[in-house]
Amino acid sequence: VQVRNDFLRDQKADTFHHLGLSTKMKHFNETFSDLKYVCFSGSQGRVYNMADRLLNELNISKPIGFQLANICKNTDRYVMYKVGPVLCVNHGIGISSSSVVLNEIIKVLYYSNATDVSMFRIGTSGGIGISAGTVVITSVAVDGLLRPFLEVPILGELVKIPSSLSVSQNEKLLKCGDPSDDFQIIPGKTMCSWDFYEGQARLDGARCEFNMEKKQAFLKKAYDDGVRNVEMESLTFATMCCQAGISASVICVTLLNRFETDQITVSEDCLREWAHRPMTVVIRHIRSQLCKRE
Amino acid sequence: VQVRNDFLRDQKADTFHHLGLSTKMKHFNETFSDLKYVCFSGSQGRVYNMADRLLNELNISKPIGFQLANICKNTDRYVMYKVGPVLCVNHGIGISSSSVVLNEIIKVLYYSNATDVSMFRIGTSGGIGISAGTVVITSVAVDGLLRPFLEVPILGELVKIPSSLSVSQNEKLLKCGDPSDDFQIIPGKTMCSWDFYEGQARLDGARCEFNMEKKQAFLKKAYDDGVRNVEMESLTFATMCCQAGISASVICVTLLNRFETDQITVSEDCLREWAHRPMTVVIRHIRSQLCKRE
């Protein structure tokens, strides 16, 4: 794992403020140096579910009398579980929250000399013109102006940071479907918005200064441009991982078709089941990759 | 509390997806209609601390055999506690995460007909040219280009959303110091960055394409422009609350002086004590306002 920062070479110790970790912690290298996969999800509960499934589905033995421990227990910002070569971490909501955790995880992997690491964002999203429940593998992450880069202020000037996701890893993920699945896995562009309401052309936010016609026209424009879903973190993954030389993929289930509705009204049970779909795809992929390594 | 959205008038029921709440929940109106203050903090633990302090320091009696309950227990995205007329909520990290929760809280207050509501963001920040431990009351929130508005893509076009914080509320907060305090309360502009690392001119991120001289020059420019601290949510509060007709203030303690260092190296105990300072200021203010109301 590379860092694009010469200053870190001279850094004797580093504190990862939002993870509640430091290079000086006990077993720092042993904890992180053998990692090959990092799976991110937005919410803490979903991260625990992912870790728990990995433990069972990768046949990793849990020492008798022990349970998964949150490695970030010194903070309540993020949670982190290690399951063999896989790290599971939550990223919160949005570009900023995911940028903070990605900066710190990339530094952790750099300091601990981890190699050949792949990253996955396993999330939920709004679909555009596709059935709710479909799993979308992001081909290109675009911003709210449908541009494939992140434009942000650095030292008082706007800077464009290029983005890219792993084409070969995406191809493998697209083949992880099973004939018995009751959902589809499709490729598509993903729009990464700054906000869940106005930023995603929703009519039901606390502020809305457009109408139904303009909303539909924008969603149609995005659809025609190849966008199949909307969420709030894909661009951080596509820029940060690309800059650090990490193969990254974004795999999200869609919870609704935005041409039809703005509100997420599926039942709790259905939501829970759908949230497992992108996890299932990634676990199948990791399992097949681990078999090849052996 | 106003909403700038005519569509909500025709909305028969509304689901607040990220809060795990709905207008159809039991006791919706009774829970929210008497609220006068909403206190936000980034982390869940700090929100609980705030609620616990309010319970004691506003002399609100806890029914025997009961404890504070998280109103958002159906989700793990946010937590929420109600202490009499005060709601305490976490907003996570960044503009996007805080925009989601502010949209939903403003809608909740609108539907439950709450009136005269004030909002406070009680947080931590990096100081510019002031002693670590100082409490800064934000006069104006500016973006990474030092502009006092939020510029974001809506329906594929960049839109500038004006921002403002409550001048009169800020004046009252500035007078909430006590001669026995071992910290200062000062006014100042606050820069709201999209990221904790490059976005705040830090040299210790996973990516850094500038040097020490350029970093110091930018911080000096911000200081000369009146900026005294940097965080990641003030602009959301200044825009969303201004649009909803809510008096809002941002009160943050500074954890370091960014002219001197990038890393937060104060001890855990010190961090914990400092994080209480902006809470202390807001609790004194709420207490004096409640006395006036009685």
Coordinates of C-alpha atoms in Angstrom, one line a residue:
Chain A
V1 CA 0.0 0.0 0.0
Q2 CA 1.4 3.3 -1.1
V3 CA 1.0 6.8 0.4
R4 CA 1.4 9.9 -1.7
N5 CA 3.1 11.8 1.0
D6 CA 6.9 12.0 1.5
F7 CA 6.4 13.5 5.0
L8 CA 5.2 10.2 6.4
R9 CA 8.6 8.6 5.8
D10 CA 10.1 10.9 8.6
Q11 CA 7.1 10.3 10.9
K12 CA 8.5 8.4 13.9
A13 CA 5.0 7.7 15.4
D14 CA 1.6 8.3 14.0
T15 CA -1.7 8.7 15.8
F16 CA -4.9 7.8 14.0
H17 CA -7.2 10.2 15.9
H18 CA -10.6 8.9 14.6
L19 CA -9.7 5.2 15.0
G20 CA -8.4 5.7 18.5
L21 CA -5.2 3.8 17.4
S22 CA -1.5 4.7 17.1
T23 CA 1.6 3.0 15.6
K24 CA 2.8 2.7 19.2
M25 CA 0.0 0.4 20.2
K26 CA 0.8 -3.2 21.3
H27 CA 0.8 -5.7 18.3
F28 CA 0.3 -2.9 15.7
N29 CA 2.2 -4.7 12.9
E30 CA 0.9 -8.2 13.8
T31 CA -2.7 -6.8 13.7
F32 CA -2.5 -5.3 10.2
S33 CA 0.4 -6.7 8.2
D34 CA -1.3 -9.8 7.0
L35 CA -4.4 -8.1 5.7
K36 CA -5.5 -8.7 2.1
Y37 CA -9.1 -7.3 2.1
V38 CA -10.8 -4.4 3.7
C39 CA -14.6 -4.4 3.7
F40 CA -16.4 -1.1 4.4
S41 CA -20.0 -0.5 5.2
G42 CA -21.8 2.7 6.3
S43 CA -23.3 1.5 9.6
Q44 CA -21.7 -0.2 12.6
G45 CA -24.3 -3.0 12.8
R46 CA -23.8 -3.9 9.2
V47 CA -20.0 -4.1 9.7
Y48 CA -20.5 -6.5 12.6
N49 CA -22.9 -8.6 10.5
M50 CA -20.2 -8.8 7.7
A51 CA -17.5 -9.8 10.2
D52 CA -19.7 -12.4 11.7
R53 CA -20.7 -13.9 8.3
L54 CA -17.0 -13.9 7.2
L55 CA -16.1 -15.9 10.4
N56 CA -18.6 -18.6 9.5
E57 CA -18.3 -18.5 5.7
L58 CA -14.5 -18.4 5.5
N59 CA -14.4 -21.2 8.1
I60 CA -12.1 -19.2 10.4
S61 CA -12.0 -20.8 13.8
K62 CA -12.9 -18.7 16.7
P63 CA -10.9 -19.5 19.8
I64 CA -13.1 -21.2 22.4
G65 CA -14.4 -18.7 24.9
F66 CA -13.7 -15.7 22.7
Q67 CA -15.8 -13.4 20.5
L68 CA -15.0 -10.8 17.9
A69 CA -13.5 -7.6 19.5
N70 CA -13.9 -4.1 18.2
I71 CA -10.3 -3.0 17.5
C72 CA -11.4 0.7 17.7
K73 CA -12.8 0.4 21.2
N74 CA -11.0 3.7 22.2
T75 CA -13.3 5.7 20.0
D76 CA -17.1 5.7 19.2
R77 CA -16.6 7.2 15.7
Y78 CA -15.8 4.0 13.9
V79 CA -15.8 0.2 14.6
M80 CA -13.3 -2.3 13.2
Y81 CA -13.2 -6.2 13.3
K82 CA -10.4 -8.4 12.0
V83 CA -11.4 -11.8 10.5
G84 CA -8.2 -13.5 9.3
P85 CA -7.0 -11.6 6.3
V86 CA -10.1 -9.4 6.2
L87 CA -10.7 -6.1 8.0
C88 CA -14.3 -4.9 8.4
V89 CA -14.7 -1.1 9.1
N90 CA -17.7 1.3 9.0
H91 CA -17.3 4.6 7.1
G92 CA -20.3 6.6 8.3
I93 CA -22.3 8.8 5.9
G94 CA -20.8 10.8 3.1
I95 CA -17.5 11.8 1.4
S96 CA -16.0 13.5 4.5
S97 CA -16.7 10.7 6.9
S98 CA -15.4 8.1 4.5
S99 CA -12.4 10.2 3.6
V100 CA -11.3 10.4 7.3
V101 CA -11.5 6.7 7.8
L102 CA -9.8 5.9 4.4
N103 CA -6.9 8.2 5.1
E104 CA -6.3 6.5 8.5
I105 CA -6.8 2.9 7.2
I106 CA -4.4 3.5 4.2
K107 CA -1.8 4.9 6.6
V108 CA -2.3 2.0 9.0
L109 CA -1.7 -0.5 6.1
Y110 CA 1.3 1.5 4.9
Y111 CA 3.0 1.6 8.3
S112 CA 2.4 -2.1 8.8
N113 CA 3.8 -3.0 5.4
A114 CA 0.6 -4.8 4.2
T115 CA 0.8 -5.8 0.5
D116 CA -1.8 -6.6 -2.3
V117 CA -4.7 -5.2 -0.4
S118 CA -8.2 -4.9 -2.1
M119 CA -10.9 -2.7 -0.7
F120 CA -14.7 -3.0 -1.0
R121 CA -17.5 -0.6 -0.1
I122 CA -20.6 -2.8 0.6
G123 CA -23.6 -0.5 0.8
T124 CA -27.1 0.6 0.1
S125 CA -28.2 3.1 -2.6
G126 CA -31.1 4.5 -4.6
G127 CA -31.6 2.8 -8.0
I128 CA -32.3 4.7 -11.2
G129 CA -34.4 2.8 -13.7
I130 CA -33.7 -0.6 -12.2
S131 CA -35.7 -2.9 -9.9
A132 CA -35.3 -2.4 -6.2
G133 CA -33.1 -5.1 -4.7
T134 CA -30.7 -5.2 -7.6
V135 CA -26.9 -5.2 -6.8
V136 CA -24.9 -2.6 -8.8
I137 CA -21.1 -2.9 -9.2
T138 CA -19.9 0.6 -9.8
S139 CA -18.0 1.0 -13.2
V140 CA -17.3 4.7 -12.7
A141 CA -18.1 6.9 -9.7
V142 CA -19.3 10.4 -10.7
D143 CA -20.1 13.5 -8.7
G144 CA -23.4 15.5 -8.7
L145 CA -22.4 17.2 -11.9
L146 CA -21.8 13.6 -13.4
R147 CA -18.0 14.1 -13.6
P148 CA -15.7 11.2 -12.9
F149 CA -13.4 13.0 -10.4
L150 CA -13.6 14.7 -7.0
E151 CA -13.2 18.5 -7.0
V152 CA -12.4 19.9 -3.6
P153 CA -10.7 22.9 -2.0
I154 CA -7.1 22.3 -0.9
L155 CA -5.1 25.2 0.5
G156 CA -7.8 27.6 -0.8
E157 CA -7.9 26.4 -4.4
L158 CA -10.1 23.9 -6.1
V159 CA -8.2 20.7 -7.0
K160 CA -9.5 17.8 -9.2
I161 CA -8.5 14.4 -7.8
P162 CA -8.8 11.6 -10.5
S163 CA -10.8 8.5 -9.6
S164 CA -10.8 4.9 -10.8
L165 CA -12.1 1.5 -9.7
S166 CA -10.6 -1.9 -10.4
V167 CA -11.8 -3.1 -13.8
S168 CA -10.5 -6.7 -13.3
Q169 CA -11.9 -7.0 -9.8
N170 CA -15.3 -5.7 -11.0
E171 CA -15.3 -8.3 -13.7
K172 CA -14.8 -11.1 -11.1
L173 CA -17.5 -9.6 -8.8
L174 CA -20.0 -9.5 -11.7
K175 CA -19.4 -13.3 -12.1
C176 CA -20.3 -14.0 -8.5
G177 CA -23.9 -14.5 -9.1
D178 CA -25.5 -17.9 -8.4
P179 CA -28.4 -19.5 -10.4
S180 CA -30.4 -19.7 -7.1
D181 CA -30.1 -16.0 -6.5
D182 CA -33.4 -14.0 -6.5
F183 CA -31.5 -10.8 -7.5
Q184 CA -29.4 -9.5 -10.4
I185 CA -25.9 -8.2 -10.3
I186 CA -25.3 -5.5 -12.9
P187 CA -22.6 -2.9 -13.7
G188 CA -23.4 0.8 -13.9
K189 CA -22.1 4.3 -13.1
T190 CA -22.8 5.5 -9.6
M191 CA -23.5 9.1 -8.7
C192 CA -21.9 10.1 -5.4
S193 CA -24.0 13.0 -3.9
W194 CA -23.0 15.4 -1.1
D195 CA -26.5 15.0 0.4
F196 CA -29.4 12.5 0.6
Y197 CA -32.1 15.0 -0.2
E198 CA -31.6 17.9 -2.6
G199 CA -28.3 16.4 -3.7
Q200 CA -30.1 13.2 -4.8
A201 CA -33.0 15.1 -6.5
R202 CA -35.4 14.2 -3.7
L203 CA -38.6 16.2 -3.3
D204 CA -39.0 15.3 0.4
G205 CA -36.2 17.1 2.1
A206 CA -36.4 20.1 4.5
R207 CA -35.5 22.2 1.5
C208 CA -36.6 21.7 -2.1
E209 CA -36.5 24.4 -4.7
F210 CA -37.4 22.3 -7.8
N211 CA -40.5 20.4 -9.0
M212 CA -41.3 16.8 -10.1
E213 CA -40.7 17.6 -13.8
K214 CA -37.2 18.9 -13.1
K215 CA -36.4 16.0 -10.8
Q216 CA -37.5 13.4 -13.4
A217 CA -35.6 15.2 -16.1
F218 CA -32.4 15.1 -14.1
L219 CA -32.8 11.4 -13.2
K220 CA -33.4 10.7 -16.9
K221 CA -30.3 12.6 -17.8
A222 CA -28.2 10.6 -15.3
Y223 CA -29.8 7.4 -16.5
D224 CA -29.0 8.2 -20.2
D225 CA -25.4 8.9 -19.0
G226 CA -25.2 5.4 -17.7
V227 CA -25.9 6.1 -14.0
R228 CA -27.8 3.2 -12.3
N229 CA -27.6 4.1 -8.7
V230 CA -26.9 7.0 -6.3
E231 CA -25.2 7.0 -2.9
M232 CA -22.8 9.2 -0.9
E233 CA -19.3 7.6 -0.7
S234 CA -18.2 5.9 -4.0
L235 CA -16.1 8.9 -5.1
T236 CA -14.0 8.8 -2.0
F237 CA -13.2 5.2 -2.6
A238 CA -12.5 5.7 -6.3
T239 CA -10.2 8.6 -5.6
M240 CA -8.4 7.6 -2.4
C241 CA -7.8 3.9 -3.3
C242 CA -6.7 4.9 -6.9
Q243 CA -4.2 7.3 -5.3
A244 CA -2.9 4.6 -2.9
G245 CA -2.6 1.9 -5.6
I246 CA -5.3 -0.2 -4.1
S247 CA -7.8 -2.3 -6.1
A248 CA -11.2 -0.9 -5.1
S249 CA -14.8 -1.9 -5.9
V250 CA -18.1 -0.4 -4.8
I251 CA -21.0 -2.9 -4.5
C252 CA -24.4 -1.6 -3.5
V253 CA -27.9 -2.9 -3.4
T254 CA -30.6 -0.5 -4.5
L255 CA -33.5 0.1 -2.0
L256 CA -35.9 1.8 -4.4
N257 CA -36.3 3.0 -8.0
R258 CA -36.0 6.7 -7.8
F259 CA -38.1 7.2 -11.0
E260 CA -41.0 5.9 -8.9
T261 CA -40.5 7.2 -5.4
D262 CA -38.3 9.2 -2.9
Q263 CA -39.2 7.4 0.3
I264 CA -37.7 4.1 1.4
T265 CA -40.8 2.2 2.4
V266 CA -39.8 -1.5 2.1
S267 CA -40.2 -3.4 5.4
E268 CA -37.4 -3.7 8.0
D269 CA -37.1 -7.4 7.3
C270 CA -36.8 -6.8 3.5
L271 CA -34.2 -4.1 4.1
R272 CA -32.2 -6.4 6.3
E273 CA -32.3 -9.2 3.7
W274 CA -31.4 -6.9 0.8
A275 CA -28.5 -5.4 2.8
H276 CA -27.0 -8.9 2.9
R277 CA -26.9 -9.2 -1.0
P278 CA -23.8 -7.1 -1.7
M279 CA -22.1 -8.9 1.3
T280 CA -23.0 -12.3 -0.3
V281 CA -21.4 -11.2 -3.5
V282 CA -18.2 -10.0 -1.8
I283 CA -17.9 -13.0 0.4
R284 CA -18.1 -15.3 -2.6
H285 CA -15.4 -13.3 -4.3
I286 CA -13.1 -13.3 -1.3
R287 CA -13.6 -17.1 -0.8
S288 CA -12.7 -17.8 -4.4
Q289 CA -9.6 -15.6 -4.2
L290 CA -8.4 -17.2 -1.0
C291 CA -8.8 -20.7 -2.6
K292 CA -6.6 -19.5 -5.5
R293 CA -3.9 -18.2 -3.1
E294 CA -3.8 -21.5 -1.2
Chain B
V1 CA -39.8 25.6 12.5
Q2 CA -40.3 26.2 8.7
V3 CA -39.5 23.9 5.8
R4 CA -38.7 25.4 2.4
N5 CA -40.6 22.7 0.6
D6 CA -44.2 22.9 -0.5
F7 CA -44.4 19.2 -1.2
L8 CA -44.3 18.3 2.5
R9 CA -47.7 19.9 3.0
D10 CA -49.3 17.1 1.0
Q11 CA -47.2 14.4 2.6
K12 CA -49.6 12.2 4.6
A13 CA -46.9 10.2 6.4
D14 CA -43.1 10.7 6.4
T15 CA -40.4 8.2 7.1
F16 CA -37.1 9.5 8.5
H17 CA -34.9 6.7 7.2
H18 CA -31.7 7.5 8.9
L19 CA -33.3 8.2 12.3
G20 CA -35.4 5.0 12.2
L21 CA -38.5 7.1 12.9
S22 CA -41.8 7.9 11.2
T23 CA -44.6 10.3 11.7
K24 CA -46.8 7.2 12.3
M25 CA -44.8 6.2 15.4
K26 CA -46.6 6.1 18.8
H27 CA -46.3 9.5 20.7
F28 CA -44.7 11.3 17.7
N29 CA -46.1 14.7 18.5
E30 CA -45.8 14.3 22.3
T31 CA -42.1 13.4 21.9
F32 CA -41.1 16.4 19.8
S33 CA -43.7 19.3 20.0
D34 CA -42.4 20.8 23.3
L35 CA -38.7 20.9 22.2
K36 CA -36.9 24.3 22.4
Y37 CA -33.3 23.3 22.0
V38 CA -31.4 20.7 19.9
C39 CA -27.8 20.0 20.9
F40 CA -25.7 18.2 18.3
S41 CA -22.3 16.6 18.7
G42 CA -20.3 14.5 16.4
S43 CA -19.9 11.3 18.4
Q44 CA -22.5 9.2 20.1
G45 CA -20.7 9.1 23.4
R46 CA -20.4 12.8 23.6
V47 CA -24.2 13.1 23.0
Y48 CA -24.9 10.8 25.8
N49 CA -22.6 12.8 28.1
M50 CA -24.4 16.0 27.1
A51 CA -27.8 14.4 27.9
D52 CA -26.6 13.1 31.2
R53 CA -25.2 16.4 32.2
L54 CA -28.4 18.2 31.2
L55 CA -30.5 15.8 33.3
N56 CA -28.4 16.8 36.3
E57 CA -27.7 20.4 35.6
L58 CA -31.2 21.4 34.6
N59 CA -32.6 19.5 37.6
I60 CA -34.8 17.4 35.5
S61 CA -36.1 14.5 37.6
K62 CA -35.6 11.0 36.2
P63 CA -38.5 8.7 37.0
I64 CA -37.3 6.2 39.6
G65 CA -36.2 2.9 38.0
F66 CA -35.7 4.5 34.5
Q67 CA -32.7 5.7 32.5
L68 CA -32.3 7.8 29.4
A69 CA -33.5 5.9 26.3
N70 CA -32.1 6.3 22.8
I71 CA -35.1 7.5 20.7
C72 CA -33.3 6.3 17.5
K73 CA -32.9 2.7 18.7
N74 CA -34.2 1.3 15.3
T75 CA -31.0 2.5 13.6
D76 CA -27.3 2.5 14.4
R77 CA -26.6 5.6 12.3
Y78 CA -27.5 8.2 14.9
V79 CA -28.5 8.3 18.6
M80 CA -31.0 10.7 20.2
Y81 CA -31.9 11.5 23.8
K82 CA -34.7 13.8 25.1
V83 CA -34.1 15.7 28.3
G84 CA -37.1 17.9 28.9
P85 CA -37.2 20.7 26.3
V86 CA -33.7 19.6 25.0
L87 CA -33.0 17.0 22.3
C88 CA -29.4 15.7 22.0
V89 CA -28.4 14.1 18.7
N90 CA -25.1 13.1 17.1
H91 CA -24.3 14.2 13.5
G92 CA -21.3 12.0 12.6
I93 CA -18.4 13.5 10.6
G94 CA -18.8 16.0 7.8
I95 CA -21.2 18.1 5.8
S96 CA -23.0 15.1 4.3
S97 CA -23.6 13.2 7.5
S98 CA -24.8 16.4 9.3
S99 CA -27.0 17.4 6.4
V100 CA -28.8 14.1 6.5
V101 CA -29.6 14.4 10.2
L102 CA -30.4 18.1 10.0
N103 CA -32.9 17.5 7.2
E104 CA -34.6 14.8 9.2
I105 CA -34.6 16.7 12.5
I106 CA -36.0 19.9 10.9
K107 CA -38.8 17.8 9.3
V108 CA -39.5 16.1 12.6
L109 CA -39.9 19.5 14.3
Y110 CA -42.0 20.9 11.5
Y111 CA -44.5 18.0 11.6
S112 CA -44.7 18.1 15.3
N113 CA -45.4 21.9 15.3
A114 CA -42.4 22.7 17.6
T115 CA -41.9 26.5 17.9
D116 CA -39.0 28.8 18.9
V117 CA -36.3 26.1 18.5
S118 CA -32.6 26.9 18.9
M119 CA -29.9 24.6 17.7
F120 CA -26.3 24.2 18.8
R121 CA -23.4 22.3 17.4
I122 CA -21.1 21.4 20.3
G123 CA -17.9 20.1 18.9
T124 CA -14.1 19.8 18.7
S125 CA -11.9 21.6 16.2
G126 CA -8.4 22.6 15.2
G127 CA -7.4 26.1 16.3
I128 CA -5.5 28.6 14.2
G129 CA -3.3 31.0 16.1
I130 CA -5.0 30.5 19.5
S131 CA -4.2 28.4 22.6
A132 CA -5.4 24.8 22.5
G133 CA -8.4 24.4 24.9
T134 CA -10.0 27.7 23.8
V135 CA -13.7 27.7 23.1
V136 CA -14.6 29.4 19.8
I137 CA -18.1 30.7 19.0
T138 CA -18.5 30.8 15.2
S139 CA -19.3 34.2 13.9
V140 CA -19.3 33.1 10.2
A141 CA -18.9 29.6 8.7
V142 CA -16.8 29.6 5.6
D143 CA -15.9 26.9 3.1
G144 CA -12.4 25.7 2.1
L145 CA -12.2 28.7 -0.3
L146 CA -13.0 31.0 2.7
R147 CA -16.5 31.8 1.2
P148 CA -19.5 32.3 3.6
F149 CA -21.8 29.9 1.7
L150 CA -22.2 26.3 0.7
E151 CA -21.8 25.6 -3.0
V152 CA -23.2 22.2 -4.0
P153 CA -24.6 20.3 -7.0
I154 CA -28.4 20.2 -7.2
L155 CA -30.0 18.6 -10.3
G156 CA -26.6 18.7 -12.1
E157 CA -25.9 22.4 -11.5
L158 CA -23.8 24.2 -8.8
V159 CA -26.1 26.1 -6.4
K160 CA -24.9 28.6 -3.7
I161 CA -26.9 28.2 -0.4
P162 CA -26.5 31.3 1.8
S163 CA -25.5 30.8 5.5
S164 CA -25.9 32.7 8.7
L165 CA -25.7 32.0 12.4
S166 CA -27.6 33.8 15.2
V167 CA -25.8 37.0 16.2
S168 CA -27.9 37.6 19.3
Q169 CA -27.6 34.0 20.5
N170 CA -23.8 34.1 19.9
E171 CA -23.6 37.3 22.0
K172 CA -25.3 35.6 24.9
L173 CA -23.1 32.5 24.6
L174 CA -20.0 34.7 24.6
K175 CA -21.1 36.0 28.0
C176 CA -21.4 32.5 29.5
G177 CA -17.9 32.5 30.8
D178 CA -17.3 32.3 34.5
P179 CA -14.4 33.9 36.4
S180 CA -13.4 30.5 37.7
D181 CA -13.0 29.0 34.1
D182 CA -9.5 28.0 33.1
F183 CA -10.4 28.6 29.4
Q184 CA -11.3 31.5 27.2
I185 CA -14.5 31.9 25.0
I186 CA -13.8 33.9 21.9
P187 CA -15.7 34.7 18.6
G188 CA -14.1 33.9 15.3
K189 CA -14.8 32.6 11.8
T190 CA -14.8 28.9 11.4
M191 CA -13.5 27.1 8.2
C192 CA -15.7 24.1 7.4
S193 CA -13.5 21.6 5.4
W194 CA -14.6 18.7 3.3
D195 CA -11.8 16.5 4.8
F196 CA -9.7 16.3 8.0
Y197 CA -6.3 15.9 6.2
E198 CA -5.7 17.7 2.8
G199 CA -8.8 19.8 3.3
Q200 CA -7.4 21.2 6.6
A201 CA -3.9 21.7 5.2
R202 CA -2.5 18.8 7.2
L203 CA 0.9 17.3 6.1
D204 CA 0.1 13.9 7.7
G205 CA -2.6 12.4 5.5
A206 CA -2.4 9.4 3.1
R207 CA -2.1 12.0 0.3
C208 CA -0.3 15.4 0.6
E209 CA 0.9 17.3 -2.5
F210 CA 2.1 20.5 -0.8
N211 CA 4.9 21.4 1.7
M212 CA 5.2 23.1 5.1
E213 CA 5.7 26.6 3.6
K214 CA 2.5 26.4 1.5
K215 CA 0.6 24.9 4.5
Q216 CA 1.7 27.8 6.8
A217 CA 1.0 30.4 4.1
F218 CA -2.6 29.1 3.8
L219 CA -3.2 29.0 7.6
K220 CA -1.8 32.5 7.8
K221 CA -4.2 33.7 5.0
A222 CA -7.1 32.1 6.8
Y223 CA -6.0 33.7 10.2
D224 CA -5.7 37.1 8.5
D225 CA -9.2 36.6 7.2
G226 CA -10.5 36.1 10.8
V227 CA -10.6 32.3 10.8
R228 CA -9.8 31.0 14.3
N229 CA -10.7 27.3 14.0
V230 CA -11.4 24.5 11.5
E231 CA -13.9 21.7 11.6
M232 CA -16.2 19.8 9.2
E233 CA -19.9 20.6 9.9
S234 CA -20.4 24.4 10.7
L235 CA -21.5 25.3 7.2
T236 CA -24.3 22.7 7.2
F237 CA -25.6 24.2 10.4
A238 CA -25.2 27.8 9.1
T239 CA -27.1 27.0 5.9
M240 CA -29.8 24.5 6.9
C241 CA -30.8 26.3 10.1
C242 CA -30.8 29.7 8.4
Q243 CA -33.1 28.3 5.7
A244 CA -35.4 26.8 8.3
G245 CA -35.6 30.0 10.4
I246 CA -33.9 28.4 13.3
S247 CA -31.4 30.3 15.6
A248 CA -28.2 28.3 15.3
S249 CA -24.8 28.6 17.0
V250 CA -21.6 26.5 16.6
I251 CA -19.5 26.2 19.7
C252 CA -16.2 24.3 19.5
V253 CA -13.2 23.7 21.7
T254 CA -9.8 23.7 19.9
L255 CA -7.6 20.6 20.4
L256 CA -4.4 22.0 19.0
N257 CA -2.9 25.1 17.4
R258 CA -2.5 24.2 13.7
F259 CA 0.4 26.7 13.3
E260 CA 2.4 24.4 15.6
T261 CA 1.3 20.8 14.8
D262 CA -1.0 18.5 12.8
Q263 CA -1.3 15.7 15.2
I264 CA -3.6 15.7 18.2
T265 CA -1.3 14.5 21.0
V266 CA -3.0 15.7 24.2
S267 CA -3.8 12.9 26.6
E268 CA -7.2 11.1 26.7
D269 CA -8.0 12.7 30.0
C270 CA -7.3 16.1 28.8
L271 CA -9.3 15.6 25.5
R272 CA -12.2 14.4 27.6
E273 CA -12.1 17.4 29.9
W274 CA -11.8 19.9 27.0
A275 CA -14.7 18.3 25.2
H276 CA -16.8 19.3 28.2
R277 CA -16.0 23.0 27.8
P278 CA -18.4 23.8 24.9
M279 CA -21.1 21.7 26.7
T280 CA -20.6 23.8 29.8
V281 CA -21.0 27.0 27.9
V282 CA -24.2 25.8 26.2
I283 CA -25.7 24.3 29.4
R284 CA -25.2 27.7 31.2
H285 CA -26.9 29.4 28.3
I286 CA -29.9 27.0 28.2
R287 CA -30.2 27.3 32.0
S288 CA -30.4 31.1 31.9
Q289 CA -32.9 31.0 29.0
L290 CA -35.1 28.6 30.8
C291 CA -35.1 30.8 34.0
K292 CA -36.2 33.7 31.8
R293 CA -39.0 31.6 30.3
E294 CA -40.4 30.6 33.7

